[in-house]
PDB file of C-alpha atoms in Angstrom:
ATOM      1  CA  MET A   1      98.717  59.019 -43.958  1.00 42.00           C
ATOM      2  CA  ALA A   2      99.242  62.541 -42.372  1.00 49.00           C
ATOM      3  CA  VAL A   3      95.814  61.913 -41.410  1.00 49.00           C
ATOM      4  CA  ASN A   4      95.983  58.779 -39.910  1.00 56.00           C
ATOM      5  CA  GLU A   5      99.074  59.713 -37.961  1.00 52.00           C
ATOM      6  CA  SER A   6      97.295  62.690 -36.703  1.00 54.00           C
ATOM      7  CA  SER A   7      94.301  60.244 -35.529  1.00 62.00           C
ATOM      8  CA  ASP A   8      96.481  58.027 -33.822  1.00 61.00           C
ATOM      9  CA  CYS A   9      97.953  61.007 -31.787  1.00 64.00           C
ATOM     10  CA  PHE A  10      94.681  62.038 -30.677  1.00 65.00           C
ATOM     11  CA  LEU A  11      93.585  58.602 -29.829  1.00 70.00           C
ATOM     12  CA  THR A  12      96.798  58.124 -27.798  1.00 76.00           C
ATOM     13  CA  ASN A  13      95.858  61.242 -25.740  1.00 77.00           C
ATOM     14  CA  ARG A  14      92.007  60.428 -25.332  1.00 80.00           C
ATOM     15  CA  VAL A  15      93.432  56.914 -24.013  1.00 84.00           C
ATOM     16  CA  LEU A  16      95.854  58.757 -21.589  1.00 86.00           C
ATOM     17  CA  GLU A  17      93.537  61.055 -20.436  1.00 84.00           C
ATOM     18  CA  LYS A  18      91.030  58.093 -19.514  1.00 86.00           C
ATOM     19  CA  TYR A  19      93.252  55.879 -17.951  1.00 89.00           C
ATOM     20  CA  TYR A  20      96.417  57.791 -17.110  1.00 92.00           C
ATOM     21  CA  LEU A  21      95.118  60.841 -15.649  1.00 91.00           C
ATOM     22  CA  SER A  22      91.871  59.215 -13.944  1.00 91.00           C
ATOM     23  CA  THR A  23      94.478  56.464 -12.495  1.00 93.00           C
ATOM     24  CA  MET A  24      97.063  58.959 -11.437  1.00 93.00           C
ATOM     25  CA  TYR A  25      94.338  61.545  -9.975  1.00 93.00           C
ATOM     26  CA  SER A  26      92.575  58.582  -7.883  1.00 94.00           C
ATOM     27  CA  LEU A  27      96.185  57.813  -6.389  1.00 93.00           C
ATOM     28  CA  GLU A  28      96.911  61.491  -5.300  1.00 92.00           C
ATOM     29  CA  PHE A  29      93.524  61.781  -3.697  1.00 93.00           C
ATOM     30  CA  THR A  30      93.376  58.487  -1.987  1.00 92.00           C
ATOM     31  CA  LEU A  31      97.114  59.295  -0.307  1.00 90.00           C
ATOM     32  CA  GLY A  32      96.412  63.004  -0.107  1.00 90.00           C
ATOM     33  CA  VAL A  33      93.105  62.838   1.628  1.00 91.00           C
ATOM     34  CA  ILE A  34      94.487  60.449   4.277  1.00 89.00           C
ATOM     35  CA  GLY A  35      97.847  62.172   4.791  1.00 87.00           C
ATOM     36  CA  ASN A  36      96.715  65.880   5.135  1.00 88.00           C
ATOM     37  CA  THR A  37      93.426  64.692   7.077  1.00 88.00           C
ATOM     38  CA  ILE A  38      95.719  63.151   9.493  1.00 84.00           C
ATOM     39  CA  VAL A  39      98.090  66.204   9.688  1.00 83.00           C
ATOM     40  CA  VAL A  40      95.334  68.738  10.019  1.00 85.00           C
ATOM     41  CA  PHE A  41      93.692  66.653  13.000  1.00 82.00           C
ATOM     42  CA  GLY A  42      96.847  66.076  14.333  1.00 80.00           C
ATOM     43  CA  TYR A  43      97.862  69.857  14.481  1.00 81.00           C
ATOM     44  CA  ILE A  44      94.265  70.685  15.641  1.00 82.00           C
ATOM     45  CA  PHE A  45      94.286  68.427  18.488  1.00 78.00           C
ATOM     46  CA  CYS A  46      97.886  67.742  19.441  1.00 76.00           C
ATOM     47  CA  LEU A  47      99.816  70.721  18.934  1.00 75.00           C
ATOM     48  CA  LYS A  48      99.639  72.602  22.204  1.00 77.00           C
ATOM     49  CA  LYS A  49     102.087  75.574  20.992  1.00 80.00           C
ATOM     50  CA  TRP A  50     102.224  76.664  17.516  1.00 85.00           C
ATOM     51  CA  LYS A  51     105.007  78.136  15.816  1.00 86.00           C
ATOM     52  CA  SER A  52     105.610  80.046  12.496  1.00 87.00           C
ATOM     53  CA  GLY A  53     106.580  77.155  10.675  1.00 84.00           C
ATOM     54  CA  ASN A  54     103.375  75.043  12.385  1.00 85.00           C
ATOM     55  CA  ILE A  55     101.107  78.204  10.636  1.00 91.00           C
ATOM     56  CA  TYR A  56     102.639  77.717   7.255  1.00 91.00           C
ATOM     57  CA  LEU A  57     102.442  73.963   7.279  1.00 87.00           C
ATOM     58  CA  PHE A  58      98.863  74.116   8.599  1.00 89.00           C
ATOM     59  CA  ASN A  59      98.062  76.293   5.674  1.00 93.00           C
ATOM     60  CA  LEU A  60      99.643  74.052   3.029  1.00 90.00           C
ATOM     61  CA  SER A  61      97.631  71.174   4.453  1.00 89.00           C
ATOM     62  CA  ILE A  62      94.591  73.321   3.828  1.00 91.00           C
ATOM     63  CA  SER A  63      95.729  74.079   0.341  1.00 91.00           C
ATOM     64  CA  ASP A  64      96.037  70.409  -0.510  1.00 90.00           C
ATOM     65  CA  LEU A  65      92.811  69.436   0.695  1.00 90.00           C
ATOM     66  CA  LEU A  66      91.193  72.248  -1.296  1.00 88.00           C
ATOM     67  CA  PHE A  67      93.150  71.046  -4.564  1.00 87.00           C
ATOM     68  CA  LEU A  68      91.942  67.377  -3.595  1.00 90.00           C
ATOM     69  CA  CYS A  69      88.535  68.268  -3.432  1.00 87.00           C
ATOM     70  CA  THR A  70      88.611  68.786  -7.108  1.00 87.00           C
ATOM     71  CA  LEU A  71      89.783  65.378  -8.028  1.00 90.00           C
ATOM     72  CA  PRO A  72      86.742  63.468  -8.006  1.00 90.00           C
ATOM     73  CA  ILE A  73      85.163  65.539 -10.319  1.00 86.00           C
ATOM     74  CA  LEU A  74      88.026  65.594 -12.830  1.00 86.00           C
ATOM     75  CA  VAL A  75      88.360  61.558 -12.059  1.00 89.00           C
ATOM     76  CA  ASN A  76      84.557  60.752 -13.170  1.00 86.00           C
ATOM     77  CA  SER A  77      84.921  63.327 -15.890  1.00 84.00           C
ATOM     78  CA  TYR A  78      88.374  62.086 -17.927  1.00 86.00           C
ATOM     79  CA  SER A  79      87.275  58.128 -16.880  1.00 85.00           C
ATOM     80  CA  HIS A  80      83.765  58.307 -18.457  1.00 80.00           C
ATOM     81  CA  ASP A  81      84.766  61.186 -21.193  1.00 76.00           C
ATOM     82  CA  GLN A  82      81.499  63.023 -19.755  1.00 73.00           C
ATOM     83  CA  TRP A  83      81.771  66.758 -18.822  1.00 75.00           C
ATOM     84  CA  SER A  84      79.493  68.850 -16.762  1.00 71.00           C
ATOM     85  CA  LYS A  85      77.894  71.818 -19.163  1.00 69.00           C
ATOM     86  CA  GLU A  86      78.285  74.560 -16.359  1.00 73.00           C
ATOM     87  CA  ASP A  87      81.262  76.866 -17.108  1.00 77.00           C
ATOM     88  CA  ILE A  88      81.407  77.866 -13.241  1.00 84.00           C
ATOM     89  CA  LEU A  89      82.305  74.201 -12.128  1.00 83.00           C
ATOM     90  CA  CYS A  90      84.557  73.856 -14.828  1.00 84.00           C
ATOM     91  CA  HIS A  91      86.519  77.394 -14.253  1.00 87.00           C
ATOM     92  CA  SER A  92      86.247  76.999 -10.230  1.00 88.00           C
ATOM     93  CA  ASN A  93      87.648  73.412 -10.655  1.00 87.00           C
ATOM     94  CA  ARG A  94      90.468  74.603 -12.697  1.00 89.00           C
ATOM     95  CA  PHE A  95      90.947  77.666 -10.643  1.00 92.00           C
ATOM     96  CA  LEU A  96      91.408  75.734  -7.442  1.00 90.00           C
ATOM     97  CA  LEU A  97      93.986  73.131  -9.123  1.00 89.00           C
ATOM     98  CA  HIS A  98      96.261  76.185 -10.011  1.00 93.00           C
ATOM     99  CA  ALA A  99      95.582  77.751  -6.458  1.00 93.00           C
ATOM    100  CA  ASN A 100      96.805  74.827  -4.772  1.00 90.00           C
ATOM    101  CA  LEU A 101      99.835  74.599  -7.032  1.00 90.00           C
ATOM    102  CA  TYR A 102     101.162  78.126  -6.388  1.00 94.00           C
ATOM    103  CA  SER A 103     100.059  78.614  -3.056  1.00 94.00           C
ATOM    104  CA  SER A 104     101.977  75.148  -2.319  1.00 89.00           C
ATOM    105  CA  ILE A 105     105.123  76.842  -3.742  1.00 89.00           C
ATOM    106  CA  LEU A 106     105.182  80.039  -1.675  1.00 93.00           C
ATOM    107  CA  PHE A 107     104.096  77.845   1.581  1.00 91.00           C
ATOM    108  CA  LEU A 108     107.183  75.809   0.853  1.00 86.00           C
ATOM    109  CA  THR A 109     109.154  78.601   0.238  1.00 89.00           C
ATOM    110  CA  ALA A 110     107.914  80.128   3.702  1.00 91.00           C
ATOM    111  CA  ILE A 111     109.057  77.081   5.077  1.00 86.00           C
ATOM    112  CA  SER A 112     112.486  77.018   3.778  1.00 84.00           C
ATOM    113  CA  VAL A 113     112.827  80.564   4.877  1.00 89.00           C
ATOM    114  CA  ASP A 114     111.747  79.461   8.223  1.00 87.00           C
ATOM    115  CA  ARG A 115     114.443  76.769   8.438  1.00 83.00           C
ATOM    116  CA  TYR A 116     116.984  78.988   8.065  1.00 85.00           C
ATOM    117  CA  LEU A 117     115.555  81.383  10.453  1.00 87.00           C
ATOM    118  CA  LEU A 118     115.643  78.667  13.077  1.00 83.00           C
ATOM    119  CA  ILE A 119     119.029  77.917  12.607  1.00 82.00           C
ATOM    120  CA  LYS A 120     120.304  81.369  12.226  1.00 82.00           C
ATOM    121  CA  HIS A 121     117.984  82.595  15.209  1.00 80.00           C
ATOM    122  CA  PRO A 122     117.564  79.595  17.410  1.00 76.00           C
ATOM    123  CA  PHE A 123     115.732  81.216  20.284  1.00 73.00           C
ATOM    124  CA  GLY A 124     112.756  82.738  18.139  1.00 69.00           C
ATOM    125  CA  ASP A 125     113.566  86.325  18.260  1.00 72.00           C
ATOM    126  CA  HIS A 126     113.561  87.571  14.836  1.00 80.00           C
ATOM    127  CA  VAL A 127     110.572  89.426  13.757  1.00 83.00           C
ATOM    128  CA  LEU A 128     109.683  86.970  10.803  1.00 82.00           C
ATOM    129  CA  GLN A 129     109.705  83.765  13.659  1.00 83.00           C
ATOM    130  CA  ARG A 130     106.407  85.350  15.439  1.00 88.00           C
ATOM    131  CA  ARG A 131     103.225  83.806  15.028  1.00 89.00           C
ATOM    132  CA  ARG A 132     101.555  86.747  14.525  1.00 91.00           C
ATOM    133  CA  THR A 133     103.985  87.745  11.401  1.00 94.00           C
ATOM    134  CA  ALA A 134     103.501  84.069   9.938  1.00 93.00           C
ATOM    135  CA  VAL A 135      99.628  84.494   9.964  1.00 94.00           C
ATOM    136  CA  MET A 136     100.227  87.770   8.285  1.00 95.00           C
ATOM    137  CA  VAL A 137     102.504  86.244   5.572  1.00 95.00           C
ATOM    138  CA  SER A 138     100.029  83.269   5.315  1.00 95.00           C
ATOM    139  CA  VAL A 139      97.088  85.612   4.577  1.00 96.00           C
ATOM    140  CA  ALA A 140      99.364  87.641   2.083  1.00 97.00           C
ATOM    141  CA  ILE A 141     100.015  84.367   0.462  1.00 96.00           C
ATOM    142  CA  TRP A 142      96.571  83.240  -0.084  1.00 96.00           C
ATOM    143  CA  ILE A 143      95.570  87.069  -1.308  1.00 97.00           C
ATOM    144  CA  GLY A 144      98.464  87.181  -3.810  1.00 96.00           C
ATOM    145  CA  VAL A 145      97.834  83.941  -5.210  1.00 96.00           C
ATOM    146  CA  ILE A 146      94.046  84.667  -5.762  1.00 95.00           C
ATOM    147  CA  LEU A 147      94.898  88.140  -7.548  1.00 95.00           C
ATOM    148  CA  GLU A 148      97.467  86.334  -9.462  1.00 95.00           C
ATOM    149  CA  LEU A 149      95.079  83.740 -10.683  1.00 95.00           C
ATOM    150  CA  LEU A 150      92.180  86.203 -11.578  1.00 93.00           C
ATOM    151  CA  PRO A 151      92.955  86.357 -15.030  1.00 93.00           C
ATOM    152  CA  LEU A 152      92.959  82.618 -15.359  1.00 92.00           C
ATOM    153  CA  VAL A 153      89.128  82.636 -15.173  1.00 87.00           C
ATOM    154  CA  HIS A 154      89.114  85.119 -18.230  1.00 87.00           C
ATOM    155  CA  PHE A 155      91.669  83.099 -20.142  1.00 89.00           C
ATOM    156  CA  LEU A 156      89.985  79.726 -19.688  1.00 88.00           C
ATOM    157  CA  GLU A 157      87.823  78.715 -22.764  1.00 83.00           C
ATOM    158  CA  PRO A 158      84.131  78.459 -22.082  1.00 82.00           C
ATOM    159  CA  LEU A 159      82.311  75.128 -22.740  1.00 78.00           C
ATOM    160  CA  THR A 160      80.673  75.072 -26.214  1.00 77.00           C
ATOM    161  CA  PRO A 161      79.511  72.648 -28.489  1.00 75.00           C
ATOM    162  CA  THR A 162      82.547  73.158 -30.662  1.00 73.00           C
ATOM    163  CA  ASN A 163      84.907  71.795 -27.904  1.00 69.00           C
ATOM    164  CA  ASN A 164      82.109  68.957 -27.283  1.00 73.00           C
ATOM    165  CA  TYR A 165      81.426  71.076 -23.877  1.00 75.00           C
ATOM    166  CA  LYS A 166      84.853  69.409 -22.361  1.00 81.00           C
ATOM    167  CA  CYS A 167      86.556  71.253 -19.494  1.00 83.00           C
ATOM    168  CA  LEU A 168      89.854  72.316 -21.249  1.00 84.00           C
ATOM    169  CA  ASP A 169      92.857  72.540 -19.153  1.00 87.00           C
ATOM    170  CA  TYR A 170      94.609  75.891 -19.411  1.00 90.00           C
ATOM    171  CA  ALA A 171      97.059  75.065 -21.843  1.00 92.00           C
ATOM    172  CA  SER A 172      94.703  73.869 -24.497  1.00 88.00           C
ATOM    173  CA  SER A 173      92.043  76.140 -24.462  1.00 87.00           C
ATOM    174  CA  GLY A 174      91.790  80.124 -25.371  1.00 86.00           C
ATOM    175  CA  ASP A 175      93.879  82.220 -27.577  1.00 90.00           C
ATOM    176  CA  PRO A 176      97.494  80.449 -27.304  1.00 92.00           C
ATOM    177  CA  ALA A 177      99.511  83.700 -27.524  1.00 93.00           C
ATOM    178  CA  THR A 178      97.719  85.397 -25.056  1.00 93.00           C
ATOM    179  CA  ASN A 179      97.694  82.627 -22.865  1.00 94.00           C
ATOM    180  CA  LEU A 180     101.317  82.123 -23.446  1.00 95.00           C
ATOM    181  CA  ILE A 181     102.242  85.484 -21.985  1.00 95.00           C
ATOM    182  CA  TYR A 182     100.351  84.750 -19.000  1.00 96.00           C
ATOM    183  CA  SER A 183     101.638  81.281 -18.689  1.00 96.00           C
ATOM    184  CA  MET A 184     105.246  82.750 -18.818  1.00 96.00           C
ATOM    185  CA  PHE A 185     104.233  85.323 -16.173  1.00 96.00           C
ATOM    186  CA  LEU A 186     102.753  82.665 -13.701  1.00 95.00           C
ATOM    187  CA  THR A 187     106.128  80.594 -14.686  1.00 96.00           C
ATOM    188  CA  VAL A 188     108.382  83.391 -13.680  1.00 96.00           C
ATOM    189  CA  PHE A 189     106.678  84.804 -10.592  1.00 95.00           C
ATOM    190  CA  GLY A 190     104.956  81.697  -9.345  1.00 93.00           C
ATOM    191  CA  PHE A 191     107.660  79.110  -9.664  1.00 93.00           C
ATOM    192  CA  LEU A 192     110.933  80.539 -10.517  1.00 94.00           C
ATOM    193  CA  VAL A 193     111.251  83.479  -8.173  1.00 95.00           C
ATOM    194  CA  PRO A 194     110.060  81.338  -5.496  1.00 92.00           C
ATOM    195  CA  LEU A 195     112.683  78.416  -6.462  1.00 89.00           C
ATOM    196  CA  LEU A 196     115.504  80.742  -6.700  1.00 92.00           C
ATOM    197  CA  THR A 197     114.593  82.187  -3.215  1.00 92.00           C
ATOM    198  CA  MET A 198     114.538  78.868  -1.684  1.00 87.00           C
ATOM    199  CA  CYS A 199     118.173  78.146  -3.224  1.00 86.00           C
ATOM    200  CA  HIS A 200     119.063  81.454  -1.820  1.00 90.00           C
ATOM    201  CA  PHE A 201     118.397  80.433   1.634  1.00 88.00           C
ATOM    202  CA  TYR A 202     119.638  76.953   1.093  1.00 81.00           C
ATOM    203  CA  VAL A 203     123.032  78.278   0.076  1.00 83.00           C
ATOM    204  CA  LYS A 204     122.906  80.728   3.176  1.00 87.00           C
ATOM    205  CA  MET A 205     121.726  77.809   5.369  1.00 83.00           C
ATOM    206  CA  VAL A 206     124.902  75.874   4.310  1.00 79.00           C
ATOM    207  CA  ARG A 207     127.049  78.868   5.148  1.00 82.00           C
ATOM    208  CA  VAL A 208     125.610  79.042   8.817  1.00 82.00           C
ATOM    209  CA  LEU A 209     126.242  75.334   9.032  1.00 77.00           C
ATOM    210  CA  LYS A 210     129.692  75.201   7.975  1.00 77.00           C
ATOM    211  CA  THR A 211     130.883  78.451  10.119  1.00 79.00           C
ATOM    212  CA  ARG A 212     129.397  76.437  12.961  1.00 74.00           C
ATOM    213  CA  ARG A 213     131.237  73.762  12.443  1.00 72.00           C
ATOM    214  CA  GLU A 214     134.097  75.626  12.082  1.00 71.00           C
ATOM    215  CA  GLN A 215     133.773  76.758  15.476  1.00 73.00           C
ATOM    216  CA  GLY A 216     133.494  73.278  17.066  1.00 67.00           C
ATOM    217  CA  SER A 217     129.450  73.393  17.233  1.00 58.00           C
ATOM    218  CA  SER A 218     127.865  70.252  17.180  1.00 52.00           C
ATOM    219  CA  GLY A 219     126.320  69.664  13.874  1.00 50.00           C
ATOM    220  CA  LEU A 220     123.689  66.713  14.500  1.00 47.00           C
ATOM    221  CA  THR A 221     120.933  68.784  15.039  1.00 54.00           C
ATOM    222  CA  LEU A 222     121.447  70.578  12.012  1.00 55.00           C
ATOM    223  CA  GLU A 223     121.890  68.075   9.636  1.00 60.00           C
ATOM    224  CA  LYS A 224     118.097  67.566   9.667  1.00 60.00           C
ATOM    225  CA  PRO A 225     117.003  70.741   8.811  1.00 57.00           C
ATOM    226  CA  LEU A 226     119.457  71.088   5.962  1.00 65.00           C
ATOM    227  CA  ALA A 227     118.341  67.749   4.432  1.00 70.00           C
ATOM    228  CA  LEU A 228     114.602  68.959   4.684  1.00 67.00           C
ATOM    229  CA  VAL A 229     115.576  72.119   2.497  1.00 66.00           C
ATOM    230  CA  ILE A 230     117.551  69.811   0.004  1.00 74.00           C
ATOM    231  CA  LEU A 231     114.532  67.413  -0.254  1.00 75.00           C
ATOM    232  CA  THR A 232     112.456  70.613  -0.693  1.00 72.00           C
ATOM    233  CA  VAL A 233     114.557  71.660  -3.641  1.00 79.00           C
ATOM    234  CA  ALA A 234     114.416  68.395  -5.330  1.00 82.00           C
ATOM    235  CA  ILE A 235     110.892  68.343  -5.228  1.00 78.00           C
ATOM    236  CA  PHE A 236     110.627  71.493  -6.826  1.00 77.00           C
ATOM    237  CA  SER A 237     113.051  70.621  -9.144  1.00 85.00           C
ATOM    238  CA  LEU A 238     111.579  66.992 -10.321  1.00 88.00           C
ATOM    239  CA  LEU A 239     107.832  67.803  -9.944  1.00 89.00           C
ATOM    240  CA  PHE A 240     107.234  71.621 -10.933  1.00 91.00           C
ATOM    241  CA  THR A 241     109.722  71.995 -13.627  1.00 93.00           C
ATOM    242  CA  PRO A 242     108.758  69.430 -16.238  1.00 94.00           C
ATOM    243  CA  TYR A 243     105.078  70.630 -15.837  1.00 94.00           C
ATOM    244  CA  HIS A 244     105.885  74.441 -16.307  1.00 95.00           C
ATOM    245  CA  VAL A 245     108.204  74.000 -19.207  1.00 96.00           C
ATOM    246  CA  MET A 246     105.729  71.689 -21.345  1.00 95.00           C
ATOM    247  CA  ARG A 247     102.727  74.006 -20.354  1.00 95.00           C
ATOM    248  CA  ASN A 248     104.857  76.793 -22.281  1.00 96.00           C
ATOM    249  CA  VAL A 249     105.944  74.379 -25.209  1.00 96.00           C
ATOM    250  CA  ARG A 250     102.154  73.185 -25.318  1.00 95.00           C
ATOM    251  CA  LEU A 251     100.665  76.796 -25.702  1.00 95.00           C
ATOM    252  CA  ALA A 252     103.633  77.678 -28.050  1.00 95.00           C
ATOM    253  CA  SER A 253     102.959  74.585 -30.456  1.00 94.00           C
ATOM    254  CA  ARG A 254      99.095  76.034 -30.812  1.00 93.00           C
ATOM    255  CA  VAL A 255     100.073  79.567 -31.684  1.00 94.00           C
ATOM    256  CA  PRO A 256      99.030  79.986 -35.603  1.00 92.00           C
ATOM    257  CA  ALA A 257     102.369  81.843 -36.282  1.00 90.00           C
ATOM    258  CA  LEU A 258     104.706  78.766 -35.677  1.00 91.00           C
ATOM    259  CA  ASN A 259     102.646  76.597 -37.881  1.00 90.00           C
ATOM    260  CA  VAL A 260     103.291  73.255 -36.058  1.00 89.00           C
ATOM    261  CA  SER A 261     101.875  70.122 -37.544  1.00 86.00           C
ATOM    262  CA  GLU A 262      98.894  68.996 -35.929  1.00 85.00           C
ATOM    263  CA  CYS A 263     100.635  65.466 -34.966  1.00 84.00           C
ATOM    264  CA  THR A 264     103.622  67.431 -33.600  1.00 88.00           C
ATOM    265  CA  GLN A 265     101.156  69.415 -31.430  1.00 89.00           C
ATOM    266  CA  GLU A 266      99.308  65.803 -30.439  1.00 86.00           C
ATOM    267  CA  VAL A 267     102.926  64.511 -29.330  1.00 89.00           C
ATOM    268  CA  ILE A 268     103.867  67.840 -27.262  1.00 92.00           C
ATOM    269  CA  SER A 269     100.018  67.371 -25.964  1.00 91.00           C
ATOM    270  CA  THR A 270     101.001  63.863 -24.831  1.00 91.00           C
ATOM    271  CA  ILE A 271     104.170  64.801 -23.081  1.00 93.00           C
ATOM    272  CA  TYR A 272     102.177  67.771 -21.512  1.00 94.00           C
ATOM    273  CA  ILE A 273      99.692  65.473 -20.127  1.00 92.00           C
ATOM    274  CA  ILE A 274     102.388  63.013 -18.189  1.00 93.00           C
ATOM    275  CA  THR A 275     103.815  65.787 -16.701  1.00 93.00           C
ATOM    276  CA  ARG A 276     100.754  67.000 -15.078  1.00 92.00           C
ATOM    277  CA  PRO A 277      99.649  65.023 -12.372  1.00 92.00           C
ATOM    278  CA  PHE A 278     103.277  64.938 -11.289  1.00 91.00           C
ATOM    279  CA  ALA A 279     103.167  68.674 -10.824  1.00 89.00           C
ATOM    280  CA  PHE A 280     100.157  67.825  -8.411  1.00 87.00           C
ATOM    281  CA  LEU A 281     101.937  65.038  -6.516  1.00 89.00           C
ATOM    282  CA  ASN A 282     103.299  67.445  -4.011  1.00 85.00           C
ATOM    283  CA  SER A 283      99.608  67.255  -2.333  1.00 86.00           C
ATOM    284  CA  ALA A 284     100.338  63.666  -1.607  1.00 86.00           C
ATOM    285  CA  ILE A 285     104.042  64.220  -0.531  1.00 85.00           C
ATOM    286  CA  ASN A 286     103.590  67.200   1.368  1.00 82.00           C
ATOM    287  CA  PRO A 287     102.349  65.413   4.424  1.00 81.00           C
ATOM    288  CA  VAL A 288     105.792  63.620   4.903  1.00 75.00           C
ATOM    289  CA  PHE A 289     107.155  67.052   5.937  1.00 69.00           C
ATOM    290  CA  TYR A 290     104.760  67.437   8.858  1.00 69.00           C
ATOM    291  CA  PHE A 291     106.218  64.134  10.174  1.00 67.00           C
ATOM    292  CA  LEU A 292     110.022  65.393   9.585  1.00 60.00           C
ATOM    293  CA  MET A 293     109.989  69.108  10.307  1.00 59.00           C
ATOM    294  CA  GLY A 294     110.761  69.409  13.985  1.00 53.00           C
ATOM    295  CA  ASP A 295     108.573  69.970  16.799  1.00 52.00           C
ATOM    296  CA  HIS A 296     108.293  66.278  17.446  1.00 66.00           C
ATOM    297  CA  PHE A 297     104.980  66.330  15.750  1.00 67.00           C
ATOM    298  CA  ARG A 298     105.211  62.799  14.811  1.00 68.00           C
ATOM    299  CA  ASP A 299     106.071  61.774  18.553  1.00 70.00           C
ATOM    300  CA  MET A 300     102.913  63.874  19.690  1.00 72.00           C
ATOM    301  CA  LEU A 301     100.572  62.261  17.043  1.00 70.00           C
ATOM    302  CA  MET A 302     101.375  58.754  17.922  1.00 73.00           C
ATOM    303  CA  ALA A 303     101.047  59.502  21.645  1.00 74.00           C
ATOM    304  CA  LYS A 304      97.630  60.734  20.870  1.00 71.00           C
ATOM    305  CA  ILE A 305      97.371  57.761  19.036  1.00 72.00           C
ATOM    306  CA  ARG A 306      98.365  55.601  21.737  1.00 74.00           C
ATOM    307  CA  GLN A 307      96.387  57.393  24.289  1.00 75.00           C
ATOM    308  CA  LEU A 308      93.094  57.147  22.039  1.00 72.00           C
ATOM    309  CA  LEU A 309      93.367  53.388  21.747  1.00 75.00           C
ATOM    310  CA  GLY A 310      94.129  52.975  25.245  1.00 70.00           C
ATOM    311  CA  ARG A 311      91.243  54.433  26.780  1.00 55.00           C
ATOM    312  CA  PRO A 312      88.810  51.309  26.188  1.00 49.00           C
ATOM    313  CA  THR A 313      91.392  49.298  28.290  1.00 43.00           C
ATOM    314  CA  ALA A 314      91.697  51.631  30.685  1.00 43.00           C
ATOM    315  CA  THR A 315      88.223  51.840  31.240  1.00 44.00           C
ATOM    316  CA  GLY A 316      87.939  48.362  31.193  1.00 44.00           C
ATOM    317  CA  LYS A 317      90.337  48.030  34.184  1.00 41.00           C
TER     318      LYS A 317
END
């Protein structure tokens, strides 16, 4: 009976990977590529004056596009249950996937800090609001994420006949005890610290808004940045928390010393599989920020589209 239960659990995970993951990643690829491509071209061709927030948002879009480039390989592999036998392709794919996750978190954190500074220093006179500073911070984020994730390549399990040459995700490969330690490190410094930073500046923003309202200042122009920071924190909580929790639980369940039953491991793996696409759903959602976060980006983009559509008519006249 135990063998049958274990087989059923394993079969469920195979079905989830083949149909659920391939479907979710396909949707994320389609929506993400369209949204982020529009944003990138919109920034390049429509935005004349770049500010610090624009630089962070542009880097966020580049990060999303790099991740989205990995999805066709994953979709094809999961849907056909056929994997490339090259370690380099597998590990680079997993590396880019995690690089997007943690660079997105950091760029969204930087954007939240920038939103606070915009309210605190509306004339852009703070050193962190300068374009040169934003470029330096962006470069530091990219370098920091790369250095932070270099051990990941070592911890990923190589493709062998034992695992049927399958490109295993991080939580399902390698030595679970060692990987759990590294996963906790990523959870704390890659996710929790940025989340607490965002919450800290969210509280500071609320205090600034409250002070200005008490002084009789109009709050109409301040409600939008506040709503966006709340939205960002909500995205952090809803999308990233379940993934990080279940990744650590998945690794812990594989530690031999804990003696977790095989079927229990598969149930945990099932929940972990469900959370994975939601963690990367931010790549499809992030373009929303480009249309909402000030600088009249949406108006400029629509004006550019109307201009392009109107050229043939103008020529015909």
